[in-house]
PDB file of C-alpha atoms in Angstrom:
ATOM      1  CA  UNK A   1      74.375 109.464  83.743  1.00 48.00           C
ATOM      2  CA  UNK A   2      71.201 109.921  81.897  1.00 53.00           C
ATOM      3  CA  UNK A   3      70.235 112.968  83.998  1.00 55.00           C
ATOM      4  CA  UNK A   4      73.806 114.328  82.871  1.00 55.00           C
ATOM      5  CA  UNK A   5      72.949 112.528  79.478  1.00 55.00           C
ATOM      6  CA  UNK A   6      68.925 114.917  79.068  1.00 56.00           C
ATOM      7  CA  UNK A   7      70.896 118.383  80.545  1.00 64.00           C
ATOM      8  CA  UNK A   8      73.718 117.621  77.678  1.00 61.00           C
ATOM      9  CA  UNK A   9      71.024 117.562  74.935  1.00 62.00           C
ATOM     10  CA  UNK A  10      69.156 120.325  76.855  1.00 60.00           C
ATOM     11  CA  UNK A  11      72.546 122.456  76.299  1.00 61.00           C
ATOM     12  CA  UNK A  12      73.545 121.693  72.700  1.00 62.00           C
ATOM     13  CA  UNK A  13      69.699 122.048  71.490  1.00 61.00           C
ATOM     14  CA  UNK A  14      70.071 125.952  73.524  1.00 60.00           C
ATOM     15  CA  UNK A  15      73.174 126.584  71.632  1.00 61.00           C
ATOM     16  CA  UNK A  16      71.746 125.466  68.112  1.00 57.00           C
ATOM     17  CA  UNK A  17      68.943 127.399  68.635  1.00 54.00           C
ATOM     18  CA  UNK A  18      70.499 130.415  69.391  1.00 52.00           C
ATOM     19  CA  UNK A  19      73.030 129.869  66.644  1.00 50.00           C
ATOM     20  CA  UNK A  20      70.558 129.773  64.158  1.00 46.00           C
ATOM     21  CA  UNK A  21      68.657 133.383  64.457  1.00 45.00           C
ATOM     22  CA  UNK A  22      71.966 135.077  64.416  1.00 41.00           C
ATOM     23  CA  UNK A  23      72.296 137.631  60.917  1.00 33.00           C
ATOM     24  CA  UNK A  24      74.808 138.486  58.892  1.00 34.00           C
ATOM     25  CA  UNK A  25      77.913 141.171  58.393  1.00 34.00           C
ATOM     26  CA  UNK A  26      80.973 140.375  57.627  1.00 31.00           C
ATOM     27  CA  UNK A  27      83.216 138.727  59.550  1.00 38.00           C
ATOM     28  CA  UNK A  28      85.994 136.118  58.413  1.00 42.00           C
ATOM     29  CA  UNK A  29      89.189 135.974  60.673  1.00 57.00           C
ATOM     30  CA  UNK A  30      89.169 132.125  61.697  1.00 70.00           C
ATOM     31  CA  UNK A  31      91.703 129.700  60.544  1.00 79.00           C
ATOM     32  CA  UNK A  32      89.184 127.332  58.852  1.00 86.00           C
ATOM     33  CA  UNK A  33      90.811 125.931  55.824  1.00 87.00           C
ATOM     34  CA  UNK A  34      89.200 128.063  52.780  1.00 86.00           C
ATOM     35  CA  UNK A  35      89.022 125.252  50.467  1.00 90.00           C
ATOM     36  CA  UNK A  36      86.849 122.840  52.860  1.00 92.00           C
ATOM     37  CA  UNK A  37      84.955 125.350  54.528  1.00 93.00           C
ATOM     38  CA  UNK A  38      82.198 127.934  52.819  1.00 92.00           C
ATOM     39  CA  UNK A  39      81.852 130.935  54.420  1.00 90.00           C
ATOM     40  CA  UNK A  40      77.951 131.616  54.369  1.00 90.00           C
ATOM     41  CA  UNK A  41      77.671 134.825  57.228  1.00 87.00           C
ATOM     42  CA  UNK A  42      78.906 136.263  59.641  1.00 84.00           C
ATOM     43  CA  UNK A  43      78.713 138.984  62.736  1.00 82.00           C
ATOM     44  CA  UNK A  44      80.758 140.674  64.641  1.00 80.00           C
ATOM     45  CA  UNK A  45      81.353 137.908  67.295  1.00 81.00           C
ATOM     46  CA  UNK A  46      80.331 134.968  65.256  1.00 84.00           C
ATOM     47  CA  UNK A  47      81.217 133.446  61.752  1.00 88.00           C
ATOM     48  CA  UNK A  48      79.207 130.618  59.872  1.00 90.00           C
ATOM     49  CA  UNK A  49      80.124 127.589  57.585  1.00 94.00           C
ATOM     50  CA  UNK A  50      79.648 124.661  56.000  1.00 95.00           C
ATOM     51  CA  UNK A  51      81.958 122.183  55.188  1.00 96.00           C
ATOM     52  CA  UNK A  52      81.962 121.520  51.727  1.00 95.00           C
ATOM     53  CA  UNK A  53      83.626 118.416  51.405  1.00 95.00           C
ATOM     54  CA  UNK A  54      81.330 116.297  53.965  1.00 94.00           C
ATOM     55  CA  UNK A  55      78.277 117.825  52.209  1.00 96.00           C
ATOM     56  CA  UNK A  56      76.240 114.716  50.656  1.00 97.00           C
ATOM     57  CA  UNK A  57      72.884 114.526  49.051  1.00 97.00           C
ATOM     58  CA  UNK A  58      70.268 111.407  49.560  1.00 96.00           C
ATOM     59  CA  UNK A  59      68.256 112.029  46.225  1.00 93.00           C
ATOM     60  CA  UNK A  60      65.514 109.682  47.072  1.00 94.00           C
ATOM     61  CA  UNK A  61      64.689 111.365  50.772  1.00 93.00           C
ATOM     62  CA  UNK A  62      64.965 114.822  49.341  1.00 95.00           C
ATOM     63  CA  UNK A  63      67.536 114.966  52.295  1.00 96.00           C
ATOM     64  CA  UNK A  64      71.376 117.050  52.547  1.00 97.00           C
ATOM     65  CA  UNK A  65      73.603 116.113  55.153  1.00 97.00           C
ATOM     66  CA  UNK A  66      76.588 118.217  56.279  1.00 97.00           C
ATOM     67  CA  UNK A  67      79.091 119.723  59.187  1.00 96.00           C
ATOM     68  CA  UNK A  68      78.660 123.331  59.881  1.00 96.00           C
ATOM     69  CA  UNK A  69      80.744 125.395  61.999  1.00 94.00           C
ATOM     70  CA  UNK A  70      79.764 128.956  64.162  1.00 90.00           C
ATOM     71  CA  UNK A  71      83.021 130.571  64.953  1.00 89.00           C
ATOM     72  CA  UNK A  72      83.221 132.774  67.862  1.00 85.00           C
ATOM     73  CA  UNK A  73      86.156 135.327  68.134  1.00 83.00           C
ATOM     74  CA  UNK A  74      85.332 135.800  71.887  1.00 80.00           C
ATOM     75  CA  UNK A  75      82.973 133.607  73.595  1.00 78.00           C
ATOM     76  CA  UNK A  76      82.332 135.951  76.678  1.00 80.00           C
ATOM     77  CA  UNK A  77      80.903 138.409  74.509  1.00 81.00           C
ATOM     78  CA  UNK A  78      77.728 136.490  74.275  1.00 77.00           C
ATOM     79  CA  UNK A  79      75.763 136.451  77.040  1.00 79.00           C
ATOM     80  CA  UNK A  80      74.521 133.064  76.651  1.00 77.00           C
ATOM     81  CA  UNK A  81      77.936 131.237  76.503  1.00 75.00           C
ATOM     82  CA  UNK A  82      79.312 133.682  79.588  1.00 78.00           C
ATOM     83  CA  UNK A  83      77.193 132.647  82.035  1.00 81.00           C
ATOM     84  CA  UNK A  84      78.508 129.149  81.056  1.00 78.00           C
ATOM     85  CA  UNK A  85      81.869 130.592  81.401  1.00 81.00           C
ATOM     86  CA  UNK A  86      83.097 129.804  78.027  1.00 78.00           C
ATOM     87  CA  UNK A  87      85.537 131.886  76.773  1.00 78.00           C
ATOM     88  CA  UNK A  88      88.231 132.650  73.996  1.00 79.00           C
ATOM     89  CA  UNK A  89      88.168 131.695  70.683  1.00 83.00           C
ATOM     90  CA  UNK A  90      85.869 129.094  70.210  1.00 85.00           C
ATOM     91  CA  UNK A  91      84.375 126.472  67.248  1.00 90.00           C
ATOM     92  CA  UNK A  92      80.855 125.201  67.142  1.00 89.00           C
ATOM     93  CA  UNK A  93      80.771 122.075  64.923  1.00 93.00           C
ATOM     94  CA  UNK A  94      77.190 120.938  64.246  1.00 94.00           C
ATOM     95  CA  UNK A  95      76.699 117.479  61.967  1.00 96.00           C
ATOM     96  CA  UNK A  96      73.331 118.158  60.532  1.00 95.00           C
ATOM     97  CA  UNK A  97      70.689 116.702  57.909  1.00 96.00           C
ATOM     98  CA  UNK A  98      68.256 118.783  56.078  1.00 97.00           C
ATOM     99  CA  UNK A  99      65.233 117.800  54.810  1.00 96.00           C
ATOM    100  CA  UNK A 100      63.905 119.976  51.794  1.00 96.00           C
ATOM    101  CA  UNK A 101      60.615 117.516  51.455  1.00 94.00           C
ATOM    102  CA  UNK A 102      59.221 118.738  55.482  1.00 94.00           C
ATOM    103  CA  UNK A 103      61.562 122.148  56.040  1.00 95.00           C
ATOM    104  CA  UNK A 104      63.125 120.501  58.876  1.00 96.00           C
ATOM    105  CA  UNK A 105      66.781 119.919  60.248  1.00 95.00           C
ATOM    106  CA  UNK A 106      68.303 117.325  62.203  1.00 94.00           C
ATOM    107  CA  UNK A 107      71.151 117.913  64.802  1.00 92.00           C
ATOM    108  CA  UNK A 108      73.113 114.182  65.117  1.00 93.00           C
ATOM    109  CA  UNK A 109      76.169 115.376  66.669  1.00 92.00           C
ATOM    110  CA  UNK A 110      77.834 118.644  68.148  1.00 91.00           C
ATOM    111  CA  UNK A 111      81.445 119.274  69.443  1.00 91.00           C
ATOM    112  CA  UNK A 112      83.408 122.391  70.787  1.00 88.00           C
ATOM    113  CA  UNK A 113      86.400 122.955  69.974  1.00 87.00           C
ATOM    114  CA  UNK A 114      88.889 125.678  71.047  1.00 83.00           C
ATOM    115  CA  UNK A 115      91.261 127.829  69.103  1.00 85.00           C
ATOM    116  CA  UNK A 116      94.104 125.056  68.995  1.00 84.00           C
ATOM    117  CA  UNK A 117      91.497 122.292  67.735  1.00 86.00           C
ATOM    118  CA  UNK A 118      91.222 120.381  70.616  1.00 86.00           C
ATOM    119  CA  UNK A 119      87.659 119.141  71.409  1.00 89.00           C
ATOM    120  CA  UNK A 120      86.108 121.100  74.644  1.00 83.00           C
ATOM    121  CA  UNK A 121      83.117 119.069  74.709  1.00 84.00           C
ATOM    122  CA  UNK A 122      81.607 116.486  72.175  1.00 87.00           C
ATOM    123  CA  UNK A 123      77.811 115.291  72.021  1.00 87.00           C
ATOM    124  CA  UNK A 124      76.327 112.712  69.724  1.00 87.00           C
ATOM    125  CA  UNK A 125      72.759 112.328  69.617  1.00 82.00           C
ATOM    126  CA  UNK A 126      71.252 108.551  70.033  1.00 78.00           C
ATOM    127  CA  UNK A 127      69.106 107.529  67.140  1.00 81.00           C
ATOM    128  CA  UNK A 128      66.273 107.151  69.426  1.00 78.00           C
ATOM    129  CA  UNK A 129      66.705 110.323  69.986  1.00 78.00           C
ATOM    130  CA  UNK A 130      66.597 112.145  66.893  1.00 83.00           C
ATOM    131  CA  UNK A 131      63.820 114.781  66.749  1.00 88.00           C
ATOM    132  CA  UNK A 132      63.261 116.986  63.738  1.00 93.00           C
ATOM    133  CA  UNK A 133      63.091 120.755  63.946  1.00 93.00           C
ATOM    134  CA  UNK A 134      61.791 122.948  61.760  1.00 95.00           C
ATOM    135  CA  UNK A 135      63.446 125.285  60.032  1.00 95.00           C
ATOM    136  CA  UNK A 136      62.941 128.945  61.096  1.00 95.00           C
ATOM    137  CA  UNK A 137      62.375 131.539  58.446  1.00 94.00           C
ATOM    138  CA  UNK A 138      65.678 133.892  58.078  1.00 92.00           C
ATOM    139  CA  UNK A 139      67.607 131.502  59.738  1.00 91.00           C
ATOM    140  CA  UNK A 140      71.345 130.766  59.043  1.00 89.00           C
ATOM    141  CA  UNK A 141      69.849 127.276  58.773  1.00 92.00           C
ATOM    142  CA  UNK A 142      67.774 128.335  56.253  1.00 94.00           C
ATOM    143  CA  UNK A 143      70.281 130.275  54.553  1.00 93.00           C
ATOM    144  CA  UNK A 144      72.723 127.339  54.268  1.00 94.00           C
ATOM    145  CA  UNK A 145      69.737 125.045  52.992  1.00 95.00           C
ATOM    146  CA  UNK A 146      69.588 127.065  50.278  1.00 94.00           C
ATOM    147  CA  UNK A 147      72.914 127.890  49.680  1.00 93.00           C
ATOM    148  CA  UNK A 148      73.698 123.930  49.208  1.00 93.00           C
ATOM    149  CA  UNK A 149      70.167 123.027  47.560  1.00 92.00           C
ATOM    150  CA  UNK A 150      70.564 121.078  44.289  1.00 90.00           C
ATOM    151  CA  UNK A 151      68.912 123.438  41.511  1.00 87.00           C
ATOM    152  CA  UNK A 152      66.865 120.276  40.150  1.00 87.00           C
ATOM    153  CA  UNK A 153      64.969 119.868  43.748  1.00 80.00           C
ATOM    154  CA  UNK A 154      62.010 121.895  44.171  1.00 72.00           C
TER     155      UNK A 154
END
């Protein structure tokens, strides 16, 4: 179980890497509910959000926590996710904390979700386990850190 546990972690920290250094067109066909979920970017085979209503700030820690979502219209037409043999229409959830003091992000949990909602695969990370990344420059990551950054934080 742990070796299934470290290959699991290997897999989601692939997937939110490559997530992240996607750009943006536009691209908005999902069935995310509007209202909840802010549309930040897009491609042609992959949307971003972030859900609006989980978003909370920590003040004191400088610190944003939040789901975001990576929509796929067609799995198999990224080469990545093919050779894993994912396919269809496809949701990325990521539950993620920013920190604006250090420029970093941390992943806590991670599920998949096909096009009729139900989960494909689910992660959550253990505390111990809880590394901080840093956040690359022209990154969606970066782009929804400062989409959501309070305009009193430096």
């Amino acid at each position: 179980m742990h070796k299934e546990g470290v290959s699991m972690k290997k897999l989601i920290i692939f997937i939110a890497t490559l997530l992240i250094f996607f750009s943006s067109t536009v691209f908005a066909e999902c069935n995310l509910n509007p209202m909840r979920w802010k549309w930040v970017g897009s491609t042609d085979k992959v949307g971003y959000f972030y859900d609006s209503k989980t978003l909370s700030y920590n003040t004191q820690d400088h610190t944003a926590t939040l789901w975001i979502v990576f929509y796929y219209r067609r799995m198999e037409d990224i080469p990545e996710f093919a050779e894993l043999g994912l396919k269809g229409e496809m949701y990325s959830y990521s539950y993620e904390t920013i920190n604006y003091k250090d420029n970093t992000y941390i992943i806590k949990e991670s599920m998949l979700r096909n096009a009729d909602g139900q989960v494909i695969n689910s992660f959550k990370m253990p505390s111990y386990d809880l590394q901080p990344l840093s956040i690359p420059p022209d990154s969606i990551i970066e782009h929804i850190a400062f989409i959501i950054k309070p305009s009193d934080w430096r």
